[in-house]
């Protein structure tokens, strides 16, 4: 049963939880009864009521320390939402090896480090709460559709999609579910920054809205609702799944609108 307190007695860690989708997830988990820790490299935006832990997901020792601290302070860990990530613009010709290494280090290895240090805590929790223990990763429409000027970002999210499936297989018999959510373009500070770099931000925003069949960007809360669903006890039979929250962008093929 889902309900307003379906996370009562559960503890969650949200990476990148101080902004955008992650902050929406942390807020929603708190409202549903969870105790929540946020791991972020900038904690100023961590929602009130969360345990804010400053760490960079590229720093293995810092991730270990923050994950262990979260589990210690909250009294164990049931849900990990691995969401910290950055964007990158360009074709395969545009980014240097250093930029490839930097983005893959955050977007892919950041999730690897988080899971690596969280798994011992999740295993302990799985013994008490079968079905309720999970890792949910923020992937992207860029993993499943070819988007222009996103070679590096798409490669990073394609890796997250495959990683999700492999992790789901590795940990299913330990009672740990692993899923990901594939947002379309979501209205977060990230997109604000992207529009700020565009020659014509109003036209760019209109083009992004129009690219999604629903005709608008998805909201951080809509993505968070999908993540919280996959993380929660109602999704006890769901593992190895990618749930798109993309306004129809992946699955639909519309004819041009008639005026
Ligand atoms: N906004 C979109 O359109 C969109 C679409 C698809 C997927 N996503 C994914 O959603 C996730 C969240 O994006 P958002 O739109 O909320 O962005 P955002 O920039 O609002 O939030 C990202 C958060 O991650 C943190 N972060 C970044 N690098 C970090 C690092 N090295 N260590 C620790 N924390 C770090 C940032 O400080 C920030 O708080 C990302 O993984 C992104 O790839 C976003």
Coordinates of C-alpha atoms and ligand atoms in Angstrom, one line a residue:
X1 CA 0.0 0.0 0.0
X2 CA 1.3 3.5 -0.8
X3 CA 0.4 6.2 1.6
X4 CA 1.6 9.4 3.1
X5 CA 3.7 7.5 5.6
X6 CA 4.9 4.5 3.6
X7 CA 8.5 5.4 4.3
X8 CA 8.0 5.5 8.1
X9 CA 11.0 3.8 9.8
X10 CA 13.1 3.9 6.6
X11 CA 16.3 5.8 6.1
X12 CA 17.4 7.3 2.7
X13 CA 20.5 8.8 1.2
X14 CA 20.1 11.1 -1.8
X15 CA 23.2 12.2 -3.7
X16 CA 22.9 15.6 -5.5
X17 CA 20.1 16.2 -3.1
X18 CA 20.7 19.9 -2.6
X19 CA 19.2 21.0 -5.9
X20 CA 16.7 20.2 -8.6
X21 CA 15.5 16.6 -8.9
X22 CA 17.5 15.4 -5.8
X23 CA 16.1 18.1 -3.6
X24 CA 12.6 17.2 -4.7
X25 CA 13.3 13.6 -3.9
X26 CA 14.6 14.4 -0.5
X27 CA 11.6 16.6 0.3
X28 CA 9.2 14.0 -0.9
X29 CA 10.9 11.2 1.1
X30 CA 10.8 13.4 4.3
X31 CA 7.1 14.0 3.7
X32 CA 6.4 10.3 3.4
X33 CA 8.0 9.6 6.7
X34 CA 11.7 8.7 5.9
X35 CA 14.7 10.1 7.6
X36 CA 16.9 11.5 4.9
X37 CA 20.6 12.4 4.4
X38 CA 21.7 14.5 1.4
X39 CA 25.2 14.0 0.0
X40 CA 26.2 16.9 -2.2
X41 CA 29.3 18.9 -3.1
X42 CA 27.3 22.0 -2.3
X43 CA 25.0 21.5 0.6
X44 CA 23.4 25.0 0.9
X45 CA 20.2 23.9 -0.9
X46 CA 19.7 20.7 1.1
X47 CA 16.0 20.7 2.2
X48 CA 15.3 21.5 5.9
X49 CA 15.0 18.4 8.0
X50 CA 17.7 16.5 6.0
X51 CA 21.1 15.6 7.3
X52 CA 23.4 17.5 4.9
X53 CA 26.7 15.9 4.2
X54 CA 29.3 17.7 2.0
X55 CA 31.1 15.3 -0.2
X56 CA 32.2 15.1 -3.9
X57 CA 31.2 11.9 -5.6
X58 CA 34.6 11.8 -7.3
X59 CA 36.4 11.4 -3.9
X60 CA 36.1 7.8 -2.8
X61 CA 37.2 8.4 0.7
X62 CA 34.8 11.3 1.1
X63 CA 31.9 9.2 -0.3
X64 CA 32.7 6.3 2.1
X65 CA 32.8 8.7 5.1
X66 CA 29.5 10.4 4.1
X67 CA 27.7 7.1 3.5
X68 CA 28.9 5.6 6.8
X69 CA 28.0 8.8 8.6
X70 CA 24.5 8.8 7.1
X71 CA 23.9 5.2 8.1
X72 CA 25.3 5.8 11.5
X73 CA 23.3 9.0 12.2
X74 CA 20.1 7.7 10.7
X75 CA 20.4 4.2 12.1
X76 CA 20.9 2.2 8.9
X77 CA 20.1 2.7 5.2
X78 CA 17.2 1.3 3.2
X79 CA 17.1 3.5 0.1
X80 CA 19.9 5.1 -1.9
X81 CA 19.0 7.6 -4.6
X82 CA 22.1 8.1 -6.7
X83 CA 21.3 11.3 -8.6
X84 CA 24.4 13.6 -8.6
X85 CA 25.4 14.3 -12.2
X86 CA 26.5 17.1 -14.5
X87 CA 25.9 17.9 -18.1
X88 CA 28.2 18.2 -21.1
X89 CA 27.6 19.8 -24.5
X90 CA 29.2 18.8 -27.8
X91 CA 29.8 16.2 -30.5
X92 CA 32.4 13.5 -30.2
X93 CA 34.9 16.0 -31.7
X94 CA 34.3 18.7 -29.1
X95 CA 35.4 17.4 -25.7
X96 CA 39.0 16.7 -24.6
X97 CA 40.0 13.5 -23.0
X98 CA 40.2 15.4 -19.7
X99 CA 36.6 16.4 -20.1
X100 CA 35.5 12.9 -20.9
X101 CA 37.3 11.6 -17.8
X102 CA 35.8 14.4 -15.6
X103 CA 32.2 13.7 -16.7
X104 CA 32.4 9.9 -16.6
X105 CA 34.1 10.2 -13.1
X106 CA 31.1 12.1 -11.8
X107 CA 28.2 10.6 -13.7
X108 CA 29.2 6.9 -13.7
X109 CA 32.0 6.3 -11.2
X110 CA 30.1 8.6 -8.7
X111 CA 27.3 6.1 -8.7
X112 CA 29.7 3.2 -8.5
X113 CA 31.4 4.7 -5.4
X114 CA 28.0 5.5 -3.8
X115 CA 26.7 2.0 -4.3
X116 CA 30.0 0.3 -3.3
X117 CA 30.0 2.0 0.1
X118 CA 26.2 1.8 0.6
X119 CA 25.8 -1.9 -0.1
X120 CA 27.1 -3.2 3.2
X121 CA 24.4 -1.0 4.9
X122 CA 21.7 -2.0 2.5
X123 CA 22.4 -5.7 3.0
X124 CA 21.9 -5.3 6.7
X125 CA 18.6 -3.4 6.1
X126 CA 17.4 -6.0 3.6
X127 CA 17.4 -8.7 6.3
X128 CA 14.8 -6.6 8.2
X129 CA 12.7 -5.1 5.4
X130 CA 12.4 -7.4 2.4
X131 CA 11.3 -5.5 -0.7
X132 CA 11.9 -2.2 0.8
X133 CA 15.6 -1.9 0.2
X134 CA 16.8 -0.3 -3.1
X135 CA 19.1 1.8 -5.1
X136 CA 17.5 4.1 -7.6
X137 CA 19.7 5.9 -10.1
X138 CA 19.0 9.0 -12.1
X139 CA 19.6 8.1 -15.8
X140 CA 18.3 10.1 -18.7
X141 CA 16.4 10.1 -22.0
X142 CA 19.9 10.6 -23.4
X143 CA 20.6 6.9 -22.6
X144 CA 17.8 5.7 -25.0
X145 CA 17.5 8.4 -27.7
X146 CA 20.2 10.1 -29.8
X147 CA 20.2 13.8 -28.9
X148 CA 22.3 16.3 -30.8
X149 CA 25.4 17.8 -29.1
X150 CA 25.3 15.3 -26.2
X151 CA 28.0 12.7 -27.1
X152 CA 29.7 12.6 -23.8
X153 CA 26.7 13.1 -21.6
X154 CA 24.8 10.4 -23.5
X155 CA 27.7 7.9 -23.2
X156 CA 27.7 8.6 -19.4
X157 CA 24.0 7.9 -19.1
X158 CA 24.1 4.9 -21.4
X159 CA 26.6 3.5 -18.9
X160 CA 24.3 4.3 -16.0
X161 CA 21.5 2.4 -17.8
X162 CA 23.7 -0.7 -18.3
X163 CA 25.1 -0.4 -14.8
X164 CA 21.6 -0.4 -13.4
X165 CA 20.8 -3.7 -15.1
X166 CA 24.1 -5.3 -14.0
X167 CA 23.7 -4.2 -10.4
X168 CA 20.1 -5.4 -10.4
X169 CA 21.3 -8.8 -11.4
X170 CA 24.1 -8.9 -8.9
X171 CA 22.0 -7.9 -5.9
X172 CA 18.6 -9.3 -6.5
X173 CA 19.3 -12.4 -4.3
X174 CA 20.4 -10.1 -1.5
X175 CA 17.0 -8.5 -1.4
X176 CA 18.3 -5.2 -2.9
X177 CA 16.4 -3.8 -5.9
X178 CA 18.1 -1.6 -8.4
X179 CA 16.3 0.6 -10.9
X180 CA 16.7 3.9 -12.7
X181 CA 14.5 6.8 -13.9
X182 CA 15.0 8.4 -17.3
X183 CA 13.9 12.0 -17.2
X184 CA 13.2 14.0 -20.3
X185 CA 14.2 17.6 -20.1
X186 CA 13.3 18.6 -16.6
X187 CA 12.8 22.1 -15.3
X188 CA 15.6 22.4 -12.7
X189 CA 18.4 24.9 -12.0
X190 CA 20.5 22.8 -14.5
X191 CA 18.2 23.8 -17.4
X192 CA 18.2 27.4 -16.1
X193 CA 22.0 27.4 -16.5
X194 CA 21.7 25.8 -20.0
X195 CA 19.3 28.4 -21.1
X196 CA 21.6 31.1 -19.7
X197 CA 24.2 30.0 -22.2
X198 CA 21.9 30.0 -25.2
X199 CA 22.0 32.8 -27.8
X200 CA 18.2 33.2 -27.5
X201 CA 17.0 31.6 -24.2
X202 CA 13.3 32.2 -25.0
X203 CA 13.6 30.3 -28.3
X204 CA 15.7 27.6 -26.8
X205 CA 13.1 27.1 -24.0
X206 CA 10.3 26.9 -26.6
X207 CA 12.3 24.3 -28.6
X208 CA 12.9 22.2 -25.5
X209 CA 9.2 22.4 -24.6
X210 CA 8.2 21.4 -28.1
X211 CA 10.6 18.5 -28.3
X212 CA 8.5 16.6 -25.6
X213 CA 5.1 15.4 -26.9
X214 CA 3.3 16.7 -23.9
X215 CA 4.5 20.2 -25.0
X216 CA 6.4 21.1 -21.9
X217 CA 9.3 20.3 -19.7
X218 CA 8.8 17.7 -16.9
X219 CA 9.0 19.0 -13.4
X220 CA 11.5 18.0 -10.7
X221 CA 8.5 16.8 -8.6
X222 CA 7.3 14.6 -11.4
X223 CA 10.7 12.9 -11.7
X224 CA 10.9 12.7 -7.9
X225 CA 7.5 10.9 -7.7
X226 CA 8.8 8.2 -10.0
X227 CA 12.1 7.8 -8.1
X228 CA 10.2 7.7 -4.7
X229 CA 7.8 5.1 -6.2
X230 CA 10.7 2.8 -7.3
X231 CA 12.4 3.3 -4.0
X232 CA 9.4 2.5 -1.9
X233 CA 7.7 -0.7 -0.7
X234 CA 5.0 -0.4 -3.4
X235 CA 7.6 -1.3 -6.0
X236 CA 8.7 -4.5 -4.1
X237 CA 8.5 -6.5 -7.3
X238 CA 10.3 -4.1 -9.5
X239 CA 14.0 -4.4 -10.2
X240 CA 16.2 -3.9 -13.3
X241 CA 13.7 -1.3 -14.7
X242 CA 14.2 2.1 -16.4
X243 CA 11.1 4.2 -15.9
X244 CA 10.8 7.1 -18.4
X245 CA 9.4 10.4 -17.1
X246 CA 9.8 12.3 -20.4
X247 CA 6.5 13.7 -21.5
X248 CA 6.3 10.9 -24.1
X249 CA 9.7 11.8 -25.7
X250 CA 11.1 8.3 -25.9
X251 CA 8.0 6.3 -26.9
X252 CA 5.8 8.5 -29.1
X253 CA 6.2 9.5 -32.8
X254 CA 3.7 12.4 -33.5
X255 CA 2.9 14.0 -36.8
X256 CA 3.6 17.8 -36.8
X257 CA 0.8 19.8 -35.1
X258 CA -1.8 21.1 -37.6
X259 CA -2.7 24.8 -37.1
Ligands
LIG1 N1 17.4 18.5 -15.7 C1 17.3 17.7 -16.7 O1 16.7 18.0 -17.8 C2 17.7 16.2 -16.6 C3 17.3 15.3 -17.6 C4 17.7 14.0 -17.5 C5 18.5 13.6 -16.4 N2 18.9 14.5 -15.5 C6 19.8 14.0 -14.4 O2 19.2 14.4 -13.2 C7 20.2 14.5 -12.2 C8 20.0 15.7 -11.4 O3 20.0 16.8 -12.2 P1 19.2 18.2 -11.9 O4 18.6 18.6 -13.2 O5 18.5 18.1 -10.7 O6 20.5 19.1 -11.7 P2 21.0 20.2 -10.6 O7 22.2 20.8 -11.2 O8 19.9 21.0 -10.2 O9 21.4 19.2 -9.4 C9 22.5 18.4 -9.4 C10 23.1 18.3 -8.0 O10 24.2 17.4 -8.1 C11 25.3 17.9 -7.3 N3 26.5 17.4 -7.9 C12 27.1 17.6 -9.1 N4 28.3 17.1 -9.2 C13 28.5 16.6 -8.0 C14 29.7 15.9 -7.4 N5 30.8 15.7 -8.2 N6 29.6 15.4 -6.2 C15 28.5 15.7 -5.4 N7 27.4 16.3 -5.9 C16 27.4 16.8 -7.1 C17 25.1 19.4 -7.5 O11 25.8 20.2 -6.5 C18 23.6 19.6 -7.5 O12 23.2 19.8 -6.2 C19 21.5 14.4 -12.9 O13 22.1 13.1 -12.8 C20 21.1 14.6 -14.4 O14 22.0 14.0 -15.3 C21 18.5 15.8 -15.5

